[in-house]
XYZ file of C-alpha atoms in Angstrom:
478
model
C -22.783 -56.843 -43.518
C -23.837 -56.525 -39.893
C -20.307 -57.320 -38.784
C -18.829 -54.610 -41.047
C -21.297 -52.023 -39.753
C -20.484 -53.020 -36.186
C -16.745 -52.662 -36.806
C -17.311 -49.257 -38.429
C -19.373 -48.124 -35.456
C -16.719 -49.306 -33.025
C -14.029 -47.502 -35.028
C -16.037 -44.268 -35.043
C -16.665 -44.582 -31.308
C -12.976 -45.160 -30.663
C -12.023 -42.125 -32.747
C -14.600 -39.985 -30.950
C -13.321 -41.164 -27.560
C -9.761 -40.354 -28.587
C -10.802 -36.863 -29.686
C -12.758 -36.311 -26.481
C -9.829 -37.533 -24.399
C -7.429 -35.212 -26.240
C -9.812 -32.281 -25.710
C -10.179 -33.179 -22.046
C -6.397 -33.240 -21.588
C -6.082 -29.837 -23.238
C -8.843 -28.407 -21.063
C -7.354 -29.824 -17.866
C -3.900 -28.498 -18.743
C -5.388 -25.087 -19.555
C -7.258 -25.043 -16.261
C -4.068 -26.076 -14.450
C -2.234 -23.054 -15.877
C -5.136 -20.705 -15.182
C -5.520 -21.801 -11.560
C -1.774 -21.654 -10.951
C -1.673 -18.242 -12.628
C -4.413 -16.954 -10.342
C -2.441 -18.070 -7.303
C 0.766 -16.553 -8.692
C -1.160 -13.324 -9.114
C -1.688 -13.440 -5.323
C 1.977 -12.435 -5.147
C 0.785 -8.927 -5.989
C -1.151 -8.907 -2.736
C 1.940 -10.182 -0.964
C 4.042 -7.366 -2.397
C 1.412 -4.806 -1.388
C 1.114 -6.000 2.214
C 4.809 -6.553 2.845
C 6.064 -3.398 1.150
C 3.491 -1.214 2.882
C 4.630 -2.711 6.203
C 8.258 -1.840 5.425
C 7.748 1.846 4.615
C 6.814 4.583 7.049
C 3.133 5.335 7.680
C 3.288 8.487 5.568
C 3.892 6.408 2.409
C 1.555 3.430 2.861
C -1.227 4.576 0.536
C 1.299 5.339 -2.195
C 2.762 1.831 -1.903
C -0.672 0.243 -2.234
C -1.516 2.531 -5.140
C 1.641 1.610 -7.019
C 1.084 -2.095 -6.487
C -2.383 -1.759 -7.962
C -1.271 0.346 -10.931
C 1.766 -1.854 -11.505
C -0.458 -4.846 -12.242
C -2.558 -2.808 -14.668
C 0.344 -1.308 -16.573
C 2.318 -4.536 -16.790
C -0.584 -6.532 -18.263
C -1.003 -3.976 -21.075
C 2.710 -3.850 -21.887
C 3.215 -7.602 -21.645
C 0.286 -8.414 -23.919
C 1.318 -5.747 -26.438
C 4.998 -6.686 -26.756
C 6.223 -8.855 -23.884
C 4.669 -12.174 -24.820
C 5.757 -11.696 -28.426
C 9.352 -10.997 -27.432
C 9.440 -14.148 -25.260
C 7.327 -16.712 -27.139
C 6.943 -15.171 -30.582
C 9.178 -17.660 -32.378
C 11.974 -16.497 -34.623
C 15.456 -17.939 -34.917
C 17.568 -14.848 -34.218
C 18.504 -15.961 -30.693
C 17.675 -12.543 -29.215
C 13.874 -12.179 -29.115
C 10.605 -13.339 -30.652
C 9.159 -11.740 -33.767
C 5.402 -12.462 -33.832
C 2.197 -12.336 -31.733
C 2.554 -8.628 -30.985
C -0.667 -7.433 -29.314
C -1.538 -11.177 -29.386
C -2.361 -10.905 -33.095
C -2.309 -14.386 -34.598
C -1.936 -16.114 -31.232
C -3.807 -19.460 -31.259
C -6.620 -19.621 -28.739
C -5.153 -22.709 -27.080
C -2.161 -20.539 -26.068
C -4.248 -18.062 -24.075
C -3.852 -19.941 -20.788
C -0.098 -20.042 -21.297
C -0.105 -16.308 -22.034
C -2.038 -15.575 -18.847
C 0.291 -17.668 -16.723
C 3.385 -16.054 -18.202
C 1.967 -12.574 -17.604
C 1.986 -13.241 -13.863
C 5.747 -13.810 -14.094
C 6.226 -10.468 -15.831
C 4.098 -8.758 -13.180
C 6.314 -10.296 -10.510
C 9.489 -8.938 -12.092
C 8.123 -5.375 -12.249
C 6.842 -5.581 -8.670
C 10.309 -6.501 -7.428
C 11.851 -3.422 -9.028
C 9.086 -1.193 -7.715
C 9.549 -2.366 -4.128
C 13.184 -1.269 -3.949
C 12.306 2.268 -5.082
C 9.629 3.210 -2.546
C 9.543 6.510 -0.654
C 11.629 8.507 -3.157
C 10.682 7.476 -6.712
C 8.452 9.725 -8.830
C 5.273 8.413 -10.403
C 6.694 9.180 -13.850
C 9.797 7.078 -13.198
C 7.668 4.264 -11.766
C 5.443 4.157 -14.863
C 8.464 4.333 -17.181
C 10.395 1.397 -15.737
C 7.235 -0.665 -15.231
C 6.480 -0.394 -18.947
C 10.021 -1.216 -20.013
C 10.618 -4.080 -17.583
C 7.323 -5.849 -18.374
C 7.313 -5.070 -22.091
C 10.980 -5.404 -23.051
C 13.711 -6.050 -20.451
C 12.202 -9.136 -18.823
C 10.700 -10.652 -22.022
C 13.991 -10.508 -23.924
C 15.929 -12.199 -21.106
C 13.164 -14.805 -20.818
C 13.487 -15.546 -24.517
C 17.180 -16.262 -24.034
C 16.465 -18.681 -21.182
C 13.098 -20.262 -22.107
C 12.664 -20.246 -25.867
C 13.962 -23.231 -27.824
C 15.799 -20.741 -30.049
C 17.134 -18.564 -27.228
C 20.916 -18.518 -27.196
C 21.172 -19.524 -23.525
C 18.658 -22.338 -23.917
C 20.560 -23.679 -26.914
C 23.780 -23.743 -24.863
C 22.123 -25.781 -22.093
C 21.035 -23.102 -19.611
C 18.922 -24.582 -16.771
C 16.465 -22.343 -14.921
C 13.195 -24.137 -14.239
C 11.135 -21.368 -12.611
C 13.090 -18.160 -13.065
C 15.846 -17.788 -10.460
C 17.900 -16.061 -13.138
C 15.439 -14.824 -15.750
C 13.080 -13.288 -13.160
C 14.668 -12.779 -9.740
C 18.283 -12.129 -10.664
C 17.133 -9.887 -13.508
C 14.750 -7.895 -11.310
C 17.332 -7.650 -8.536
C 19.966 -6.296 -10.918
C 17.541 -3.779 -12.402
C 16.602 -2.737 -8.859
C 20.252 -2.320 -7.884
C 20.907 -0.045 -10.844
C 17.745 1.983 -10.220
C 18.459 2.354 -6.494
C 22.020 3.481 -7.205
C 20.959 6.006 -9.836
C 18.101 7.418 -7.758
C 20.124 7.582 -4.552
C 19.060 6.739 -0.992
C 16.282 8.283 1.067
C 17.395 11.518 2.698
C 17.628 10.129 6.252
C 18.906 6.611 5.528
C 22.666 7.213 5.638
C 24.431 9.873 7.709
C 27.516 11.733 6.518
C 29.563 10.161 9.303
C 28.764 6.690 7.948
C 25.992 5.852 10.398
C 23.142 3.770 8.975
C 19.673 4.631 10.235
C 17.601 1.465 10.249
C 13.902 1.968 9.507
C 12.029 -0.968 11.086
C 8.732 -2.460 9.997
C 5.814 -0.350 11.140
C 3.397 -3.318 11.074
C 4.500 -6.866 11.884
C 1.042 -8.397 11.235
C 0.918 -6.736 7.832
C 4.365 -8.098 6.980
C 3.322 -11.597 8.042
C 0.227 -11.429 5.844
C 2.396 -10.392 2.918
C 4.801 -13.266 3.528
C 1.884 -15.714 3.622
C 0.781 -14.565 0.175
C 4.396 -14.864 -0.981
C 4.615 -18.521 0.028
C 1.212 -19.248 -1.524
C 2.152 -17.515 -4.752
C 5.598 -19.079 -5.002
C 4.214 -22.590 -4.573
C 2.001 -21.933 -7.594
C 4.884 -20.125 -9.297
C 7.081 -23.211 -9.175
C 4.490 -25.952 -9.607
C 2.808 -24.138 -12.497
C 6.135 -23.895 -14.291
C 5.829 -27.613 -15.040
C 3.229 -26.561 -17.605
C 0.905 -29.579 -17.627
C -0.796 -32.100 -15.369
C -2.252 -34.742 -17.725
C 0.820 -36.518 -19.040
C 2.300 -39.598 -17.448
C 4.345 -38.657 -14.389
C 3.107 -35.057 -14.244
C 1.477 -35.443 -10.845
C 4.616 -36.865 -9.282
C 6.772 -34.170 -10.856
C 4.522 -31.342 -9.632
C 4.418 -32.849 -6.128
C 8.214 -33.012 -6.091
C 8.420 -29.328 -6.997
C 5.971 -28.380 -4.215
C 7.745 -30.424 -1.535
C 11.205 -29.150 -2.494
C 9.947 -25.572 -2.455
C 8.503 -25.933 1.040
C 11.625 -27.659 2.379
C 13.901 -24.929 1.061
C 11.690 -22.071 2.284
C 11.337 -23.428 5.794
C 15.005 -24.455 6.066
C 16.114 -20.972 5.101
C 13.649 -19.330 7.489
C 14.618 -21.481 10.480
C 18.324 -21.008 9.723
C 17.828 -17.247 9.677
C 15.997 -17.161 13.013
C 18.424 -19.494 14.811
C 21.575 -17.850 13.423
C 20.277 -14.387 14.317
C 19.337 -15.511 17.835
C 22.475 -17.418 18.809
C 25.239 -15.883 16.658
C 24.453 -12.339 15.537
C 22.498 -11.117 18.563
C 23.607 -13.358 21.396
C 23.085 -10.582 23.956
C 19.493 -10.113 22.840
C 17.155 -12.819 24.123
C 14.469 -12.082 21.518
C 13.597 -14.232 18.518
C 13.607 -11.894 15.508
C 10.473 -12.520 13.453
C 11.416 -10.148 10.641
C 14.630 -12.091 10.061
C 12.583 -15.263 9.692
C 10.446 -13.620 7.033
C 13.538 -12.524 5.116
C 14.894 -16.051 5.367
C 11.745 -17.479 3.830
C 11.947 -14.981 0.950
C 15.491 -15.938 0.003
C 14.559 -19.619 0.136
C 11.665 -19.066 -2.275
C 13.964 -17.351 -4.749
C 16.946 -19.695 -4.616
C 14.922 -22.885 -5.054
C 13.271 -21.744 -8.294
C 16.019 -22.817 -10.662
C 16.216 -26.449 -9.568
C 13.085 -27.320 -7.589
C 12.214 -29.949 -10.205
C 15.620 -31.665 -9.998
C 16.645 -31.672 -6.328
C 16.381 -34.545 -3.931
C 14.891 -33.568 -0.581
C 18.276 -33.393 1.143
C 19.549 -31.076 -1.579
C 16.563 -28.752 -1.147
C 17.381 -28.611 2.569
C 21.041 -27.776 1.895
C 20.095 -25.105 -0.631
C 17.715 -23.564 1.903
C 20.406 -23.371 4.581
C 23.029 -21.954 2.220
C 20.634 -19.439 0.712
C 20.301 -17.539 3.992
C 24.048 -16.982 4.164
C 23.977 -15.766 0.559
C 21.343 -13.248 1.633
C 23.327 -12.213 4.716
C 26.480 -11.528 2.714
C 24.628 -9.788 -0.133
C 22.730 -7.465 2.218
C 25.951 -6.597 4.054
C 27.608 -5.608 0.783
C 24.582 -3.533 -0.214
C 24.597 -1.646 3.092
C 28.348 -1.106 2.867
C 27.876 0.384 -0.609
C 25.120 2.655 0.798
C 22.473 1.311 -1.572
C 19.059 2.044 -0.061
C 16.681 -0.918 -0.007
C 13.432 -0.127 1.862
C 12.069 -3.689 1.792
C 15.314 -5.580 2.404
C 14.854 -7.713 -0.691
C 17.651 -6.591 -2.979
C 20.235 -9.059 -1.708
C 17.700 -11.878 -1.844
C 16.562 -11.168 -5.373
C 19.967 -10.574 -6.917
C 22.110 -12.887 -4.785
C 19.478 -15.591 -4.367
C 18.576 -15.521 -8.044
C 22.178 -15.849 -9.209
C 23.194 -18.517 -6.701
C 20.000 -20.408 -7.470
C 21.493 -20.940 -10.932
C 24.787 -22.026 -9.410
C 23.221 -24.386 -6.865
C 21.176 -26.286 -9.445
C 24.372 -27.087 -11.340
C 26.011 -28.245 -8.104
C 23.313 -30.181 -6.227
C 21.027 -31.810 -8.800
C 21.261 -35.572 -9.248
C 23.726 -35.336 -12.123
C 25.366 -32.164 -10.847
C 28.972 -31.372 -10.090
C 28.905 -32.728 -6.518
C 27.223 -36.066 -7.173
C 28.416 -36.797 -10.708
C 31.390 -34.599 -11.615
C 31.899 -34.633 -15.363
C 32.419 -32.349 -18.320
C 28.649 -32.245 -18.830
C 27.881 -31.121 -15.272
C 30.765 -28.636 -15.357
C 29.389 -27.250 -18.602
C 25.995 -26.627 -16.965
C 27.745 -24.807 -14.121
C 29.674 -22.681 -16.612
C 26.635 -21.876 -18.777
C 24.451 -21.049 -15.772
C 27.142 -18.784 -14.328
C 27.755 -16.981 -17.618
C 24.030 -16.786 -18.302
C 23.286 -15.360 -14.863
C 25.980 -12.706 -15.208
C 24.782 -11.807 -18.710
C 21.178 -11.423 -17.548
C 22.285 -9.184 -14.677
C 24.375 -7.003 -16.996
C 21.456 -6.753 -19.438
C 19.009 -5.693 -16.721
C 21.328 -3.296 -14.926
C 22.629 -1.760 -18.151
C 19.193 -1.023 -19.586
C 17.993 0.377 -16.242
C 20.994 2.713 -16.063
C 20.123 4.048 -19.525
C 16.518 4.584 -18.434
C 17.611 6.522 -15.359
C 20.087 8.627 -17.295
C 17.141 9.889 -19.339
C 14.974 10.322 -16.240
C 17.694 12.271 -14.443
C 18.165 14.506 -17.466
C 14.502 15.518 -17.241
C 14.665 15.594 -13.392
C 12.065 12.841 -13.095
C 14.162 10.253 -11.287
C 13.068 11.084 -7.715
C 10.773 13.323 -5.702
C 11.965 16.542 -4.104
C 13.386 16.566 -0.588
C 10.383 18.456 0.771
C 7.941 15.972 -0.796
C 9.930 13.076 0.598
C 9.811 14.555 4.099
C 6.070 15.223 3.921
C 5.316 11.776 2.529
C 3.960 10.585 -0.804
C 0.531 9.776 0.618
C -0.123 13.489 1.033
C 1.871 14.774 -1.938
C 0.840 12.232 -4.590
C -2.352 10.537 -3.437
C -3.904 13.076 -1.043
C -5.121 10.072 0.948
C -3.328 9.177 4.202
C -3.496 5.507 5.148
C -3.832 6.308 8.865
C -5.537 9.198 10.626
C -3.346 10.920 13.220
C -6.034 10.782 15.915
C -6.294 7.003 15.511
C -2.569 6.584 16.071
C -2.620 8.883 19.090
C -5.556 6.990 20.559
C -3.664 3.688 20.208
C -0.598 5.189 21.886
C -2.661 6.548 24.779
C -4.464 3.233 25.259
C -1.130 1.395 25.176
C 0.212 3.749 27.859
C -2.839 3.371 30.088
C -2.460 -0.419 30.115
C 1.021 -0.117 31.615
C -0.145 2.540 34.096
C -2.955 0.324 35.398
C -0.583 -2.636 35.575
C 1.907 -0.674 37.634
C -0.787 0.568 40.021
C -2.100 -2.931 40.576
C 1.390 -4.098 41.458
C 1.745 -1.211 43.924
C 5.165 -0.367 42.613
C 5.861 3.228 41.683
C 9.280 2.184 40.464
C 7.579 -0.196 38.055
C 5.280 2.590 36.920
C 8.138 4.975 36.247
C 10.125 2.311 34.440
C 7.227 1.300 32.207
C 6.196 4.842 31.369
C 9.766 5.650 30.393
C 9.774 2.645 28.056
C 6.732 3.827 26.164
C 7.540 7.534 26.206
C 7.632 8.752 22.654
C 7.680 12.157 21.062
C 4.160 13.063 19.928
C 3.715 12.747 16.173
C 3.243 15.885 14.107
C -0.046 15.696 12.202
C -0.049 17.319 8.786
C -2.903 19.319 7.332
C -4.453 16.110 6.006
C -4.149 14.288 9.306
C -1.194 12.114 8.238
C 1.389 11.280 10.852
C 4.734 12.861 9.924
C 7.549 10.816 11.392
């Protein structure tokens, strides 16, 4: 009798331990997704800092405002329809059919929903960045709603859902090179083409007026948040951390991501210094930032499958993809204020191609019908996603142009959206003038100490600038 009771107690204890262990695994996996999602959400800060550094001072507040509102609008639209379209089941191959407004969504899926929202927010932020300095608030709200609530979720269903037609065919895109970056880049291309360039970007004689960063430190801070967010972006895409081998797999993703990002950045800096601008002895920091961005995008599709050498090769090649893509965009007179269009569209598409080429059982290492099929499906899938995104964005802008909502007026663009839209300049004109005067006085004192009037004249000529024209709100008009 005692022995039977003891065995029963042991059995109950074992069952309870199994239940507790299963609950613990679920909780740890949920926390993994939540923490990674929080870090991915830091990308929004990266977009805000970098984009505001790329535009002129008269539009900085508007950029920050739109980044803030973008996150708010996209979460509403994604939770209402986006998550349902992507992960709502259904066997139609096109989109999901349940969980609209999260109705009926099991509570253990909430962490997954939160993590996936951060991906949708990223896709809308990419489109927004390309349209700065000339896009109306109405157009911004319209495409933010549609990208986060429909365009991105449908393409994600094709690529991620077990019933999506691309997934069924064997499409491989681990962390969204195609379904996020290539899609957002294509939508941005269509929007930028339909809206047209900024009024002073391209001259009638074909001259291109480059608009440099107005704040290098701000751009660096944005790029730091980008790297932080993309590490979580890729590692979190593994989805769990409690199963056998999960830790090793996540570590592999993180290491490959870093290798690719840094390889692309260093390649960009060295190639710019010794090939493109051989007569200029400077090391271009902005080019290095752009190189890191393209590396982050290209690695997404295959960061879980590459060997370290392959991640390095992909990083090097990705910069040249960016270089060619940006050259084509400039030649076509497509205005891209943040310089990210070629990286998003070109890097996203070639990320799909590279994973089929350089993974362990890819075309280069193990050529076969299977590896060739992955290359074919990824190529076709990438092109289809780009056509879907660009086509829907063109339709959106046809409607916006009909109602004259596609871009701000020329006078508003010249004044700056900080004053026209937000009534809050980011910088006061007297602060900028004070900095310029202090900068000038440093050179004057330096020249006097050296006792060289020639040095003084040379230095003062270098810093001579036309005084800015303050507007009625104190905003610098450049």
